[in-house]
PDB file of C-alpha atoms and ligand atoms in Angstrom:
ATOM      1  CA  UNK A  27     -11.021 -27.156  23.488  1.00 62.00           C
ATOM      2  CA  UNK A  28      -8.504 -25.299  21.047  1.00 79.00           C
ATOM      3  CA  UNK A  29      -6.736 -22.528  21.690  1.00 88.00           C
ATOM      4  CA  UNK A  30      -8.309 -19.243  20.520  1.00 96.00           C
ATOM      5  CA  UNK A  31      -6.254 -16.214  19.004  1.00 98.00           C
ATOM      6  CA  UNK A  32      -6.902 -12.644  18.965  1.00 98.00           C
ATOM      7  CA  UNK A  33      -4.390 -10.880  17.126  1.00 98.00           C
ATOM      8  CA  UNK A  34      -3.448  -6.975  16.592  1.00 98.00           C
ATOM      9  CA  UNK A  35      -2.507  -5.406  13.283  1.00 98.00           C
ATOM     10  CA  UNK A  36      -1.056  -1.927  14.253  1.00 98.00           C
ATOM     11  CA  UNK A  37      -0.251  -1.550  10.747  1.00 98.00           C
ATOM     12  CA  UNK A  38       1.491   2.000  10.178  1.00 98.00           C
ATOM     13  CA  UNK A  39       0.244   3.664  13.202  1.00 98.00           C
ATOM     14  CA  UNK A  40       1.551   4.082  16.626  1.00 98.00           C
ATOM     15  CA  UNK A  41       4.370   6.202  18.169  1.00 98.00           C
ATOM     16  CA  UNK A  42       5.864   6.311  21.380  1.00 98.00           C
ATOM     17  CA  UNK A  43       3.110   7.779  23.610  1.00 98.00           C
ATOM     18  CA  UNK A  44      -0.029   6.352  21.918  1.00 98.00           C
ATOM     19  CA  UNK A  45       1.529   2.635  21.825  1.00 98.00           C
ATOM     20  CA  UNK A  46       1.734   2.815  25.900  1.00 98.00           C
ATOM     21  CA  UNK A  47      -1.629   4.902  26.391  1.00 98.00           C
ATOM     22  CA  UNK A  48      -2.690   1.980  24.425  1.00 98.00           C
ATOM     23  CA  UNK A  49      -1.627  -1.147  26.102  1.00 98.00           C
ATOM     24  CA  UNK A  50      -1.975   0.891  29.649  1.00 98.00           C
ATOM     25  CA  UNK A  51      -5.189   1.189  28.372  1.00 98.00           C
ATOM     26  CA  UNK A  52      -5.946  -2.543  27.400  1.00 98.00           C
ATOM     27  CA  UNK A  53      -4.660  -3.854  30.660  1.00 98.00           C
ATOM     28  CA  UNK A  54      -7.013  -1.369  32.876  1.00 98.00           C
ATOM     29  CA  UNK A  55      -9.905  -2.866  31.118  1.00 97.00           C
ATOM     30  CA  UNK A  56      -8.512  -6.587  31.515  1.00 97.00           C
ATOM     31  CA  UNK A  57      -6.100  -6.761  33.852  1.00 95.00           C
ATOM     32  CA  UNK A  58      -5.660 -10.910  33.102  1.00 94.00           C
ATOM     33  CA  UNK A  59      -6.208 -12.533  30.122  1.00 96.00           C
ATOM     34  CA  UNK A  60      -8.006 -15.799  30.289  1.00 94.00           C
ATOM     35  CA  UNK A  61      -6.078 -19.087  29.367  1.00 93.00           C
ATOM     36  CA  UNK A  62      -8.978 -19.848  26.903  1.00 93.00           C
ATOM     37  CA  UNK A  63      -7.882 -17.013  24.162  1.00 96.00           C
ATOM     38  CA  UNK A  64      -4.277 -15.345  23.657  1.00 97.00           C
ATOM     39  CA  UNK A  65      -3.865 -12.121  22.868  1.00 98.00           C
ATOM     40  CA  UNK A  66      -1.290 -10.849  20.349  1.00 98.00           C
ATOM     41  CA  UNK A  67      -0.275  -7.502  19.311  1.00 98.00           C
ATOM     42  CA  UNK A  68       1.630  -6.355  16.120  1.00 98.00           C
ATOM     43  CA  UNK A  69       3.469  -2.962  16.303  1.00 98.00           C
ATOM     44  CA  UNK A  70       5.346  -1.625  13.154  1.00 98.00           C
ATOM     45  CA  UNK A  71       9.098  -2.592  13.922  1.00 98.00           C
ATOM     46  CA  UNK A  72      10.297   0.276  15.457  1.00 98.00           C
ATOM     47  CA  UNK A  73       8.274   0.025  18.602  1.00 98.00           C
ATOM     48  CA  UNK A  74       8.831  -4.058  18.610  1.00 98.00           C
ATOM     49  CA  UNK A  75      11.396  -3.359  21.845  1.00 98.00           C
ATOM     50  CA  UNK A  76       8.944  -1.031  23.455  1.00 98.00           C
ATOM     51  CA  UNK A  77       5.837  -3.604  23.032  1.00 98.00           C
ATOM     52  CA  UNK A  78       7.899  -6.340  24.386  1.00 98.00           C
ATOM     53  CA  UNK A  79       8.688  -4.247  27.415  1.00 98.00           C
ATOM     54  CA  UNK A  80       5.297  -2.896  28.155  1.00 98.00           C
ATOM     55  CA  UNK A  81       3.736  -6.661  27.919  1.00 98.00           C
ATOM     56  CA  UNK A  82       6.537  -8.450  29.617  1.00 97.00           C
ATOM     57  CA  UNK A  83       4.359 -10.338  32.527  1.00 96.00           C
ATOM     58  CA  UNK A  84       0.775  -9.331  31.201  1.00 97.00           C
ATOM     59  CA  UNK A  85       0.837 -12.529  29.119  1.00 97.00           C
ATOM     60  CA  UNK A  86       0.191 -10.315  26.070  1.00 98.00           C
ATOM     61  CA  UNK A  87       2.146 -11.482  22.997  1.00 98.00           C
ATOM     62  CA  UNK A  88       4.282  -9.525  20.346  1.00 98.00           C
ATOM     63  CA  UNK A  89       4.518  -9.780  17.336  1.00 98.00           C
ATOM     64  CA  UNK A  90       5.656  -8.320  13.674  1.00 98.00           C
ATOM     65  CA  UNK A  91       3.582  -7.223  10.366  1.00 98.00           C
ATOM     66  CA  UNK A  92       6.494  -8.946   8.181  1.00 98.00           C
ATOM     67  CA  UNK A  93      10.227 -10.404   8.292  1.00 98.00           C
ATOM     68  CA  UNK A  94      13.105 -11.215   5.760  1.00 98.00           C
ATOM     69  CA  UNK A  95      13.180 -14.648   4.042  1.00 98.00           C
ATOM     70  CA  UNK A  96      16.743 -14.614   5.246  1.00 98.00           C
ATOM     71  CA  UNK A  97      18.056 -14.988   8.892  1.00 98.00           C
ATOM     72  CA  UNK A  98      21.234 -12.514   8.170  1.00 98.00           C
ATOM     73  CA  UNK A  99      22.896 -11.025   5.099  1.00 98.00           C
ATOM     74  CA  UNK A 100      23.351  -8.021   2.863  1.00 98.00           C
ATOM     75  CA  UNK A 101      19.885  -7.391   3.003  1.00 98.00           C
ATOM     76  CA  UNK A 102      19.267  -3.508   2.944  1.00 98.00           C
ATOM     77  CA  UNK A 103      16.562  -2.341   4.486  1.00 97.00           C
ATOM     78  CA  UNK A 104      15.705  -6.339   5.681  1.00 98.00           C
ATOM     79  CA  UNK A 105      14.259  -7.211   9.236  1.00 98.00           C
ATOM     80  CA  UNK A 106      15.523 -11.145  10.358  1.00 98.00           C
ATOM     81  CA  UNK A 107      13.354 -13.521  12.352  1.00 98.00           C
ATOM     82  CA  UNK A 108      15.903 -13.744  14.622  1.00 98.00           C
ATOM     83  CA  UNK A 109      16.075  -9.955  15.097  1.00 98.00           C
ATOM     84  CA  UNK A 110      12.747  -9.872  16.236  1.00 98.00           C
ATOM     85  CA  UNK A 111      13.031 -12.792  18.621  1.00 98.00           C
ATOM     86  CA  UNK A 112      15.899 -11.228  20.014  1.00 98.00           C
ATOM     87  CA  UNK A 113      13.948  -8.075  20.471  1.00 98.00           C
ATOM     88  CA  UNK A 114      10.997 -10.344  21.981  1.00 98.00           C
ATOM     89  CA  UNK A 115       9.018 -10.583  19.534  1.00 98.00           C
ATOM     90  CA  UNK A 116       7.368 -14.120  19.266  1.00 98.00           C
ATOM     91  CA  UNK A 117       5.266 -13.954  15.883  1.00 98.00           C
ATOM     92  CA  UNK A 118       5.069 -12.503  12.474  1.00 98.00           C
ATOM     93  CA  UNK A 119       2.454 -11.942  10.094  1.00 98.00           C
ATOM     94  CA  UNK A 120       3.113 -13.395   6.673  1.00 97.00           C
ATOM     95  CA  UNK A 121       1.755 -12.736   3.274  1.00 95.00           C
ATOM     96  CA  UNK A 122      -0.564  -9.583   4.272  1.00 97.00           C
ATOM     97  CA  UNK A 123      -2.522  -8.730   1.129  1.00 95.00           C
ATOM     98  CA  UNK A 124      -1.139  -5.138   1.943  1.00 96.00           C
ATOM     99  CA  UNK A 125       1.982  -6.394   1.142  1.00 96.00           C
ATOM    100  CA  UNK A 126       0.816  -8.164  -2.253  1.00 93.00           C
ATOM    101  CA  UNK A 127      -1.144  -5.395  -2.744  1.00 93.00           C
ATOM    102  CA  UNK A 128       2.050  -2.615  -2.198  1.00 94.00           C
ATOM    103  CA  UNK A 129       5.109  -4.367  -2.025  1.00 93.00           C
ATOM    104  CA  UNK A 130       4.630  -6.989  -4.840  1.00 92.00           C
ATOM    105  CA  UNK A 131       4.956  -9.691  -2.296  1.00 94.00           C
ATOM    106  CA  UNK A 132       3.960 -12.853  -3.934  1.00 94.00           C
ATOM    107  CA  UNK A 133       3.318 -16.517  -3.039  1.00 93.00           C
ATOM    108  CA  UNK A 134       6.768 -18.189  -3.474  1.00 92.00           C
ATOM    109  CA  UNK A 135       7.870 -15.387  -0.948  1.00 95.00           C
ATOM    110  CA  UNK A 136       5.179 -15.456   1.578  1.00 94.00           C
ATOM    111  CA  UNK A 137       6.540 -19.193   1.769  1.00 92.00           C
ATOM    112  CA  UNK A 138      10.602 -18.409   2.319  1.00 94.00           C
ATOM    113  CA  UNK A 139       9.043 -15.905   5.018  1.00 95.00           C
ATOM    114  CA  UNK A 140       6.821 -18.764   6.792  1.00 94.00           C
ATOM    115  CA  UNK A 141       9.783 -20.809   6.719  1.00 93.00           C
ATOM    116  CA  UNK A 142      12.484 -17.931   8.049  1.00 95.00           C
ATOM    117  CA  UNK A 143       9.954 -17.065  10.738  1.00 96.00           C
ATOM    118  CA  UNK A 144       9.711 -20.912  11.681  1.00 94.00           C
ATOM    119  CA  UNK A 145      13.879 -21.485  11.942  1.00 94.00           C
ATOM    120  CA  UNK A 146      14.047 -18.618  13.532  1.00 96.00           C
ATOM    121  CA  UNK A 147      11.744 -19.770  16.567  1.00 95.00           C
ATOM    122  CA  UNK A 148       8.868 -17.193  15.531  1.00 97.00           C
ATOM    123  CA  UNK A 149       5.148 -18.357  14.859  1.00 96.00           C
ATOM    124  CA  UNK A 150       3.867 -17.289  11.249  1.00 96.00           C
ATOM    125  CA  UNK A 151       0.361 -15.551  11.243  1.00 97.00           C
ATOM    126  CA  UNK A 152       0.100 -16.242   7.307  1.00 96.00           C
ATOM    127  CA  UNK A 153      -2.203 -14.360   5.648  1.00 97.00           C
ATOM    128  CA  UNK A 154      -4.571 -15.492   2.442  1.00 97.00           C
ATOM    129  CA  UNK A 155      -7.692 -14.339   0.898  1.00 97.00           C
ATOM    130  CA  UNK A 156      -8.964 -13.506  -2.683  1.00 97.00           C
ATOM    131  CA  UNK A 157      -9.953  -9.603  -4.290  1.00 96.00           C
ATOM    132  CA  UNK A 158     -13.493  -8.972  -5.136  1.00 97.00           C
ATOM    133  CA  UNK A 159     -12.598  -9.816  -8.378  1.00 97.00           C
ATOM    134  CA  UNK A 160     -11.519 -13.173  -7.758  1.00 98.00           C
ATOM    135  CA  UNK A 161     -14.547 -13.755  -5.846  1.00 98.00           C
ATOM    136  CA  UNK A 162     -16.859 -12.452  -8.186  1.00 98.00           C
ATOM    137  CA  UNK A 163     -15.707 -14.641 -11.113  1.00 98.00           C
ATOM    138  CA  UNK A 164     -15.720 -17.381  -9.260  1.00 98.00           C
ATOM    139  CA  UNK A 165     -11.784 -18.074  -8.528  1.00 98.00           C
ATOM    140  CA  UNK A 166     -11.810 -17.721  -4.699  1.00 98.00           C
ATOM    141  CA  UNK A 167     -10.638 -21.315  -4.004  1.00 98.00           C
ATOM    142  CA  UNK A 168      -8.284 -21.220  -6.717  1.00 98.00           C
ATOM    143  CA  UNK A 169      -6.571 -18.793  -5.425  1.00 97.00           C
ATOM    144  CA  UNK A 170      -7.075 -19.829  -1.943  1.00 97.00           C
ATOM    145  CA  UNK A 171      -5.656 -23.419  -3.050  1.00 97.00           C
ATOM    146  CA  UNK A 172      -2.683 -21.465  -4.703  1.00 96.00           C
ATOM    147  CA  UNK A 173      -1.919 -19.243  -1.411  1.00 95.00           C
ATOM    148  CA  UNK A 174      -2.124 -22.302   0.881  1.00 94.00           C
ATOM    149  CA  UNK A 175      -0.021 -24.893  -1.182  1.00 91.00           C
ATOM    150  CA  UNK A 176       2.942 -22.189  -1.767  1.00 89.00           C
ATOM    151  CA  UNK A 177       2.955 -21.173   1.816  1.00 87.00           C
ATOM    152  CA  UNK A 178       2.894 -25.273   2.783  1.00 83.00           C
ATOM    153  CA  UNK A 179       5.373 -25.760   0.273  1.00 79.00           C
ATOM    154  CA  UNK A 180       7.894 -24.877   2.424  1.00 76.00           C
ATOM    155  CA  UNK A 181       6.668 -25.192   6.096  1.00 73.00           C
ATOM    156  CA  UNK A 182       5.037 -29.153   5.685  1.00 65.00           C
ATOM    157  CA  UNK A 183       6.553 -30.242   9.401  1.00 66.00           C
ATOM    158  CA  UNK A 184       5.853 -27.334  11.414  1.00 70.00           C
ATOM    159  CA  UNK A 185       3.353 -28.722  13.791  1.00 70.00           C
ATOM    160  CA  UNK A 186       1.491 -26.045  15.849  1.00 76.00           C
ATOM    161  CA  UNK A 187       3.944 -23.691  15.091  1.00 88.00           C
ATOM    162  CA  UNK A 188       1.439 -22.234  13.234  1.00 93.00           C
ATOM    163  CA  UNK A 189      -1.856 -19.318  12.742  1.00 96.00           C
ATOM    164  CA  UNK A 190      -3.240 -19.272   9.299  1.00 96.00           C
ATOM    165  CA  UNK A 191      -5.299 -16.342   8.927  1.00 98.00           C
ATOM    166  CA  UNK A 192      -8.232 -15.884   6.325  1.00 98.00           C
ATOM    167  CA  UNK A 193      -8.016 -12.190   5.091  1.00 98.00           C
ATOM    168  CA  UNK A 194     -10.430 -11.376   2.152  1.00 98.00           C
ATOM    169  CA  UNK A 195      -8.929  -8.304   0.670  1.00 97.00           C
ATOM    170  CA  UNK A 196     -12.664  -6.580   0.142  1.00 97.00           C
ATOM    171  CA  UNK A 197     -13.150  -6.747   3.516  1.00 98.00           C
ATOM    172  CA  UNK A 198     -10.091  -5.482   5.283  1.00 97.00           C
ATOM    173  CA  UNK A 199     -10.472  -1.825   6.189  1.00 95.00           C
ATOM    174  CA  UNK A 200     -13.915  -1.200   4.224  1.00 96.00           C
ATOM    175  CA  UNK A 201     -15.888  -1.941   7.646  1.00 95.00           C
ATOM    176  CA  UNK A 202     -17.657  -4.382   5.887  1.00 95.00           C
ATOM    177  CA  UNK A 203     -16.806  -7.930   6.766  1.00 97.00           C
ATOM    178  CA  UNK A 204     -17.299 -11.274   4.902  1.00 98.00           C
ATOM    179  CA  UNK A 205     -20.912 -12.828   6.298  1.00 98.00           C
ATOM    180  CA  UNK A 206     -20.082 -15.416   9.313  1.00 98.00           C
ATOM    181  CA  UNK A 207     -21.060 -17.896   5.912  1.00 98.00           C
ATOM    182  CA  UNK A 208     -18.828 -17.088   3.814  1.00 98.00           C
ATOM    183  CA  UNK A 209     -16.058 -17.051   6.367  1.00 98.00           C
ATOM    184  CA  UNK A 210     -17.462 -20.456   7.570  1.00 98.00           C
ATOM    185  CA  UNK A 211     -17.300 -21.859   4.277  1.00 98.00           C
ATOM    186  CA  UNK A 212     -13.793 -20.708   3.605  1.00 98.00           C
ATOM    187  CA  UNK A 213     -12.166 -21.784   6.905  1.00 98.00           C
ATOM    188  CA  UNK A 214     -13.933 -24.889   5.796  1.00 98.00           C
ATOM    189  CA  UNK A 215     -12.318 -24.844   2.271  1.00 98.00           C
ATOM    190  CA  UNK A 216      -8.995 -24.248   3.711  1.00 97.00           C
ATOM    191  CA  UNK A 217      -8.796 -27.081   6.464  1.00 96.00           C
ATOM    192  CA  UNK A 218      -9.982 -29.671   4.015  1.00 97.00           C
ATOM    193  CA  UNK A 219      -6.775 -28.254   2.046  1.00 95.00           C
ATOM    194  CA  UNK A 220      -4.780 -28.665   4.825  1.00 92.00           C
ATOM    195  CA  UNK A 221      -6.166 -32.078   5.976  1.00 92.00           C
ATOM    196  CA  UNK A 222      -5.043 -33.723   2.032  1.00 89.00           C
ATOM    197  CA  UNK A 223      -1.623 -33.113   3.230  1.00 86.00           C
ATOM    198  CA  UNK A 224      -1.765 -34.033   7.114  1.00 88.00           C
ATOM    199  CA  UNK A 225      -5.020 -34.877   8.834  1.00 90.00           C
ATOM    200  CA  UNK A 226      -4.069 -34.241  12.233  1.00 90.00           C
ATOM    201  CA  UNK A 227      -2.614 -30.858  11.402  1.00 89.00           C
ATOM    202  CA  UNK A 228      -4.980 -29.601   9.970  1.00 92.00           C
ATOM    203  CA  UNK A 229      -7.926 -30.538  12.896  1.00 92.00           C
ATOM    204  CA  UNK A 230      -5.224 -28.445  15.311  1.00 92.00           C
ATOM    205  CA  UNK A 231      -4.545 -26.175  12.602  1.00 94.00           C
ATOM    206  CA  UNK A 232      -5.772 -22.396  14.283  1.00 96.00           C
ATOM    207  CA  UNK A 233      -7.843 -20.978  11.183  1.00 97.00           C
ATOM    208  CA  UNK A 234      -8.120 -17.171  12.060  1.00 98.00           C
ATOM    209  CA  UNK A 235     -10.631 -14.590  10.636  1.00 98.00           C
ATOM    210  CA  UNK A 236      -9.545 -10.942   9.742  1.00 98.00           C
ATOM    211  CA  UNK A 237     -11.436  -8.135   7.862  1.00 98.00           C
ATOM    212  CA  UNK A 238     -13.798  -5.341   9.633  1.00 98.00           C
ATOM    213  CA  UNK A 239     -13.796  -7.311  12.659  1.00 98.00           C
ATOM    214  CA  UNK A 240     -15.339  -5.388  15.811  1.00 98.00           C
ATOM    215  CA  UNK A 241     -17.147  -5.921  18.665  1.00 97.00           C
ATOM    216  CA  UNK A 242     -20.780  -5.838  17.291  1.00 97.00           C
ATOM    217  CA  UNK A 243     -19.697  -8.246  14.909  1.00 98.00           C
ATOM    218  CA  UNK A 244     -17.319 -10.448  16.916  1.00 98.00           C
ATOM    219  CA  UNK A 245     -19.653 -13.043  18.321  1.00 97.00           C
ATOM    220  CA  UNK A 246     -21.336 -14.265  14.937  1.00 98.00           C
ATOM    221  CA  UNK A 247     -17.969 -15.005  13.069  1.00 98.00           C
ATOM    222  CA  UNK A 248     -16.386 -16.547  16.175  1.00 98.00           C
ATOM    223  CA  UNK A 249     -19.264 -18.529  16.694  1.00 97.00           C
ATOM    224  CA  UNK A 250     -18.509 -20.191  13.703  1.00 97.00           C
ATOM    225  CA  UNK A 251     -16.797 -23.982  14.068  1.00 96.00           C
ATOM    226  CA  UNK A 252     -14.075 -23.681  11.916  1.00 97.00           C
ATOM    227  CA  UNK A 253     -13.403 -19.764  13.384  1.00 98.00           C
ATOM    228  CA  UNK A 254     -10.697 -20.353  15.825  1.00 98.00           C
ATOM    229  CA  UNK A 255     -10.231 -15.948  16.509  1.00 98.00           C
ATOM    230  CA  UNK A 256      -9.353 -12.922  14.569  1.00 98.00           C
ATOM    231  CA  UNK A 257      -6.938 -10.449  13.369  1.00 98.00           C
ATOM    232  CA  UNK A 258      -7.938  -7.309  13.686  1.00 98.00           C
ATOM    233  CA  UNK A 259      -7.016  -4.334  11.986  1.00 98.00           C
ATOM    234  CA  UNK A 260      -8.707  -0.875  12.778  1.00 98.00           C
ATOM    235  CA  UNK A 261     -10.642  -1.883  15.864  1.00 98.00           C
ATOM    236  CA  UNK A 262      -6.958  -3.087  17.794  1.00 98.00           C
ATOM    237  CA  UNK A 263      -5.985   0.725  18.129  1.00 98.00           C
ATOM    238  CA  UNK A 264      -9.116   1.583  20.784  1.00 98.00           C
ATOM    239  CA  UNK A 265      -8.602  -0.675  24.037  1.00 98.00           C
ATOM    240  CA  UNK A 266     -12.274  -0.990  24.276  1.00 98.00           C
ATOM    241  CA  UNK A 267     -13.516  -2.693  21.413  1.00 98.00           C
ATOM    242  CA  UNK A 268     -10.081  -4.376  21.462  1.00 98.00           C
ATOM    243  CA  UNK A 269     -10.911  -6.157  24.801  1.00 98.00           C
ATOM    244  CA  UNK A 270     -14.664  -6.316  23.989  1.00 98.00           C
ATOM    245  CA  UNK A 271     -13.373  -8.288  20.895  1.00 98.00           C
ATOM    246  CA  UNK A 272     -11.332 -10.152  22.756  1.00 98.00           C
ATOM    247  CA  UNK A 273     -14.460 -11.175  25.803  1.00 97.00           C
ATOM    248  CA  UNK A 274     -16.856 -11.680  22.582  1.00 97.00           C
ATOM    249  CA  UNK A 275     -13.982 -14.450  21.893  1.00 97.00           C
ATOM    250  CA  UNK A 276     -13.816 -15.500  25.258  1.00 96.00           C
ATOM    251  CA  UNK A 277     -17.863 -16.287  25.434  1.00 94.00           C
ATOM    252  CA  UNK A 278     -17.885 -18.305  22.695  1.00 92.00           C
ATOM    253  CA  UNK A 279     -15.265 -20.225  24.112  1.00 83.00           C
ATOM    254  CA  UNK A 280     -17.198 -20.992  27.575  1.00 82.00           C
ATOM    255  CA  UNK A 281     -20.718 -21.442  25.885  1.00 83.00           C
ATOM    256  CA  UNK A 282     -18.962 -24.102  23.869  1.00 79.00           C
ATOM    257  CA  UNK A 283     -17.566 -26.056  26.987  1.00 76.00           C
TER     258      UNK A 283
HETATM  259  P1  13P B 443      -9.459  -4.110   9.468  1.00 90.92           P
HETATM  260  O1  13P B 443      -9.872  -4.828  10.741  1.00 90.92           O
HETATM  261  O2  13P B 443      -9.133  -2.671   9.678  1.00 90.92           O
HETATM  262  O3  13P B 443     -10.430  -4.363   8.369  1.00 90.92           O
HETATM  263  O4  13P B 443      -8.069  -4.768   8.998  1.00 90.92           O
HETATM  264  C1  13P B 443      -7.966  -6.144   8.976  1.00 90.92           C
HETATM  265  C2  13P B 443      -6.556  -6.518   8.724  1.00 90.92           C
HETATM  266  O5  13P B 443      -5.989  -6.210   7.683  1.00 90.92           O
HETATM  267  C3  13P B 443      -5.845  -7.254   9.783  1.00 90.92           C
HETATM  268  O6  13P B 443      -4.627  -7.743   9.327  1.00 90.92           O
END
């Protein structure tokens, strides 16, 4: 059976005390993780060094919300891949439509990230989805095509180095999430897109569902074949529903086995 992923987006939140009430928190309620489902969480950078100590041993991963296309440099302002490995972080999310939506990020650059992540040893959580717009006048997979091709552009050999994460942007943060068939049909979308460049990738590929994800919701999206786990926004800053999430993911694993 394939690895499942549940990932935490911190986004701007956190400081010192709440980041280790929180992860004290998460381990009191699971106090192992199961080999069945990893567990990932994204701080904003600052507290990267602080998240890597709290988790080292728990088996809980660490990762970043984005990186520099660039390993070193005059780079103002720039975080490297290789910063945050040093710092223990292990993965980076790529291409968040916060970042399109804020920070201009667009697709050509979501790729040089994937591929600075990848050289630098980090896994790339990369991040596509469509607006309502885009869905309503019926452009989704264009722009799902577009996302995918620019971001596999650059990254064609990284075998299981990889989390692609499907991210509709009318959906993150509204508390309303995509039906478990839309999502379905998209994951579905994507690994045929994946599968026209490498078959064998893409069956291994983990496909990754974010957008109002939360416990009540949990088991009908994961349930879905092509739903490999999430990446959760809101509900990854309250240890409960973060580790009900996270056993929702872990039943659908056994009931499938
Ligand atoms: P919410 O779970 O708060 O909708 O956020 C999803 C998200 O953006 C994860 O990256």
């Amino acid at each position: 059976m394939k690895k499942k992923w549940l990932i935490g987006n911190w986004k701007m939140h956190g400081n010192l005390a709440a980041n280790k009430a929180l992860i004290a928190s998460i381990r009191a309620e699971l106090p192992e993780l199961d080999e069945g489902a990893e567990m990932v969480v994204c701080p904003a950078f600052p507290y990267l060094y602080q998240l890597a100590e709290l988790t080292r041993g728990t088996g809980i991963g660490v990762g970043v919300q984005n990186v520099s296309d660039h390993l070193q440099g005059a780079y103002t302002g720039e975080t490297s891949p290789l910063m945050v490995k040093e710092l223990g972080g292990s993965f980076a999310i790529i291409g968040h439509s916060e970042r399109r939506q804020y920070q201009g990020e667009n697709d050509g650059l979501m790729g040089r990230k994937a591929l600075a992540a990848i050289d630098a040893g980090l896994i790339p959580v990369i991040c596509v989805g469509e607006t309502a717009e885009e869905r309503d006048t019926g452009r989704t997979h264009d722009v799902l095509a577009r996302q995918l091709d620019a971001a596999f552009g650059y990254i064609r050999t990284a075998h299981d180095k990889i989390v692609l994460a499907y991210e509709p942007r009318w959906a993150i943060g509204t508390g309303i999430a995509a039906t478990p068939e839309i999502i379905q049909a998209e994951h579905e979308f994507l690994r045929h897109r994946v599968a026209i460049r490498d078959k064998d990738f893409a069956a291994r590929l983990p496909i990754i569902y974010g957008g109002s994800v939360k416990s009540a919701n949990a088991v009908s999206i994961f349930s879905m074949p092509d739903v490999d786990g999430g990446l959760i926004g809101s509900a990854a800053l309250n240890a409960t529903e973060f580790v009900s999430i996270y056993r929702e993911l872990l039943s659908v694993v056994s009931a499938a086995e």
